[in-house]
Amino acid sequence: MTDTLPGPQSMARDDVDGVAIADVRAEHRRDGMGVGTPTPRLSWIADTTAEGWRQGAYEVEARGADGQPRGGTGRVASDQSTLVPWPFAPLQSRERVEVNVRVWGADGRVSAWSAPYPVEAGLLQPGDWSARFVAPDWDEDTAHDQPCPLLRREFDIRAGVGVSQARLYVTALGVFEAQLNGVAVCDHVLDPGWTSYAHRLRYQTFDVTSLLREGRNALGAILGDGWYRGRLGFGGGRRAIYGDRLALLAQLEITYADGTTARVATDEGWRAAMGPILASGIYDGESYDARLERPGWSAPGYDDGDWADVRPISRDVATLVAPAGPPVRRTEVVRPAAITAASSNRAIVDFGQNLVGRVRLTVRGEAGRTITLRHAEVLEGGELCTRPLRAARATDRYTLRGGGEETWEPRFTFHGFRYAEVEGWPGELQLDDLAAVVCHSDLERTGWFECSDPTINRLHENVVWSMRGNFLDIPTDCPQRDERLGWTGDIQVFAPTAAFLYDVAGFLSSWLADLDAEQRDAAGVVPFVVPNIIDEPTVPATAWGDAAVIVPWVLYRRFGDAGILAAQFDSMRAWVDVIAARAGETYLWDTGFQFGDWLDPAAPPDKPAAARTDPALIATAYLAHSAELVGRAAGVLGRADDEGRYLTLAARVRDAFAAEFVSSTGRVVSDAPTAYALALEFDLLHDADQRRHAGERLAALAREGGYRVGTGFVGTPLILDALCGVGADDAAYRLLTQRACPSWLYPVTMGATTIWERWDSLLPDGAVNPGEMTSFNHYALGAVADWLHRVVGGLAPAEPGYRRLDVRPRPGGGLTSARARHRTPYGLADCAWRIADGAITVEVVIPPNTTAHVTLPGSDGESVEVGSGTHRWSYPYRDPREGRPPLSLDSALVALVDDAEAWEAALRSVPDLAGVEVGLQGRGDMPLRRVVSRLPHPTEAGMALEAALAALWR
Ligand code: BGC
């Protein structure tokens, strides 16, 4: 298939001429309300199906709130359409402008103006805040759960003038929900989210104009412990890590139609009382007594005469920051799939999907009755299995008000669960009485994948669910047990997958700002978790701390934002300086604590760090890799000195790695898959011969391991790329399509609906793994989805931000079709291939203002350059597996094991062969006849195998 590739057939469309501006954004925000910078960068997407469309020029215009022109760029000859520097005078605090964009194609044709995109600055200066943090003026015992306080204040809106605009700037020490005149001001959940509170506390800007009315009004807020004051951390954790007083900061700014303004701000004039939430904790759940509700408390006219005063809390408002990404919201409601009665008073509800959020209930019953909801991801013996939750109680309690229908959902907690146990329900629980409300950061979905194998599709779906469950304001390890922490290693490996599936640029750049802040407190060492709540000296750990370098680099590659590299450069460099100092003059980092190839399947259940690969090898490999990336980032930023320094460091570490860990022919110390994957993927081998030999050894290890996964956290994200990089695509597909344990598909065969922490969180007999790390919702091992997107689906960035795409689908594994779609910063890219009737069809959509380098399957690496638009190729294609030489009992064992289809057929007819698969060492050349002669029933086995093979080649 080398020189016969036809040219693409372009797909003519009727509307090729039309160019519209589909989307305008400020920074990485879908809405421009309350941006935290005076000079937000602007991005837009040109929507056109025209072929080869390139932007030749743009024009941006801004109008002030008064509708008057605020500036305009005129026509700027430029093809830049993402993150264009703010072209106007910097915004003042509160200033609102509407931005319009139009573009010219390289052909000179101009688009219509975009719809107006409002951008409004938040409070950019500490001096903008006149509000003070206020806390209820009563004593609390923060060694125990405390009731959630309500805070309120009434105020007047002048009659007959009209309010033209009202904004509420608000945040809390703790979590909060603000209400105006009895109505929640927004649909956010768990505001202000979790940041490194000592350094950065987010505030929100809400447009509350429509909630105000003439005359008397009331502003109120409910506060909860959240991450600020609740119990956090494993091993019992700690309380009040950030402070022991919950407090509210609210500033309502009103502009009347006549131009006059008024302000209502938290101060000593506010009142406080305890509300119906008796206790609320992230890990333990929420208890609510509806009899203690205070109807009308956040509406005007409520009598707060018996409420307590508030007291001011001192807190530096210079630490307040505007959000860089979206808030947490309720994103989906999942109805129960089944209810089983566990006893007369207890039922188990199955929501059919492991998810993160909470249960909403609707009930009628007598006052004072308490319903208890407990949550778990799995059942054991028909009951909730809560052991994996460790010390997280994950229990909600609702005490009925009585006298009619009551609907309740906890406010300041979330659980990771598929099952809920309901105790104390009045009467018989019905499916309609409950719903699971899914909560996570409301990121925009940008990536999709599907293929002809439903099991792989479910794997991909599980990755998406695990991402949803663990992107709840910060990127967490797991959402259910007494952790839910921003483990750096987990997001380090998952960032490329995350960046494909959802627009995480704002979300992760916020988290990286926290990482930077925490790292400064620890003299450059990156903590294990960010925000850092681990109360022990911060020590560096390889592959975890490298998140400081790799996550910004991934965001730069995927979103084209060099600003993230600029913002993080000090942090990136500081991390490499720390670990380079550990390595010292030997350039080998071989001392101190390491997690290493965490959860290598060969490690015993109770010793997750006891992996096959030498931790010093991993640490040195990551040092070389991170130094290289810091050097490249310096190059992007035009910092020539740093570029030279870090690239030289990377070269020295590579030399040291080769001298210490690699034999002259390319065998790598530890002789484990992760060791080879690192050496190959981080480019640590000296020459092509070493690479070839290491590649062969890696493929041999995959085969000797019976094509079951043999890697932990570090090796798993690299192994399939490492195999494909040395031409062992078949071995990569064998690992991917393996269903026996350990493998990616094994959990799917066990009914998994999310990615598990361990390959065998559920053992083959259905029992829950007795080890200590048995989460059923950990995205880390789901990092394989990035390979599905790039290699199976064929969509990868060739240049930062997908300005140029590398389209290179590599069919295999018996798949007959696959498709990957990604909304790049320039628009939707799509690559779909299908094999049928001896031909392959590849259809590719390239976004406007980009180009692509397309390497078609079977083209022996030959590629074509195409511009935007839809391109389609269709040509004869034979699955490389067709026409392979027939196997018989005289063939070598290895030939059978390497032939996926034959091997599966052999296992079906001779199940005893399964034992032969693992630990093939030294027996690969043995003829099948001899292999079979050693099985329990040699004659029958031989006949069955012979028949199975003959059937395949008939
Ligand atoms: C977390 C992991 C994390 C690890 C550190 C665990 O408790 O759940 O995902 O990376 O600790 O090895």
PDB file of C-alpha atoms and ligand atoms in Angstrom, residues 477 481 483 487 490 544 595 598 713 757 773 778, ligand 1:
ATOM      1  CA  ASP A 477      -6.845  10.336  43.522  1.00  0.00           C
ATOM      2  CA  ARG A 481     -12.421   7.053  51.039  1.00  0.00           C
ATOM      3  CA  GLU A 483      -8.348  10.775  50.981  1.00  0.00           C
ATOM      4  CA  TRP A 487      -2.225  13.446  44.622  1.00  0.00           C
ATOM      5  CA  ASP A 490      -2.107  10.630  39.653  1.00  0.00           C
ATOM      6  CA  TRP A 544       4.676  12.554  41.805  1.00  0.00           C
ATOM      7  CA  PHE A 595       6.527   5.499  45.711  1.00  0.00           C
ATOM      8  CA  TRP A 598       3.207   2.107  42.704  1.00  0.00           C
ATOM      9  CA  PHE A 713       1.344   3.821  38.052  1.00  0.00           C
ATOM     10  CA  GLU A 757      -7.176   1.750  41.666  1.00  0.00           C
ATOM     11  CA  MET A 773      -5.771   0.424  48.382  1.00  0.00           C
ATOM     12  CA  HIS A 778      -9.119   6.084  40.490  1.00  0.00           C
TER      13      HIS A 778
HETATM   14  C1  BGC B   1      -3.537   7.394  46.575  1.00  0.00           C
HETATM   15  C2  BGC B   1      -2.815   7.267  45.282  1.00  0.00           C
HETATM   16  C3  BGC B   1      -1.551   8.054  45.457  1.00  0.00           C
HETATM   17  C4  BGC B   1      -0.754   7.224  46.419  1.00  0.00           C
HETATM   18  C5  BGC B   1       0.647   7.596  46.627  1.00  0.00           C
HETATM   19  C6  BGC B   1      -2.726   6.677  47.593  1.00  0.00           C
HETATM   20  O1  BGC B   1      -3.279   6.598  48.828  1.00  0.00           O
HETATM   21  O2  BGC B   1      -4.848   6.958  46.511  1.00  0.00           O
HETATM   22  O3  BGC B   1      -3.511   7.355  44.160  1.00  0.00           O
HETATM   23  O4  BGC B   1      -0.880   8.459  44.337  1.00  0.00           O
HETATM   24  O5  BGC B   1      -1.418   7.105  47.646  1.00  0.00           O
HETATM   25  O6  BGC B   1       1.340   6.534  46.335  1.00  0.00           O
END
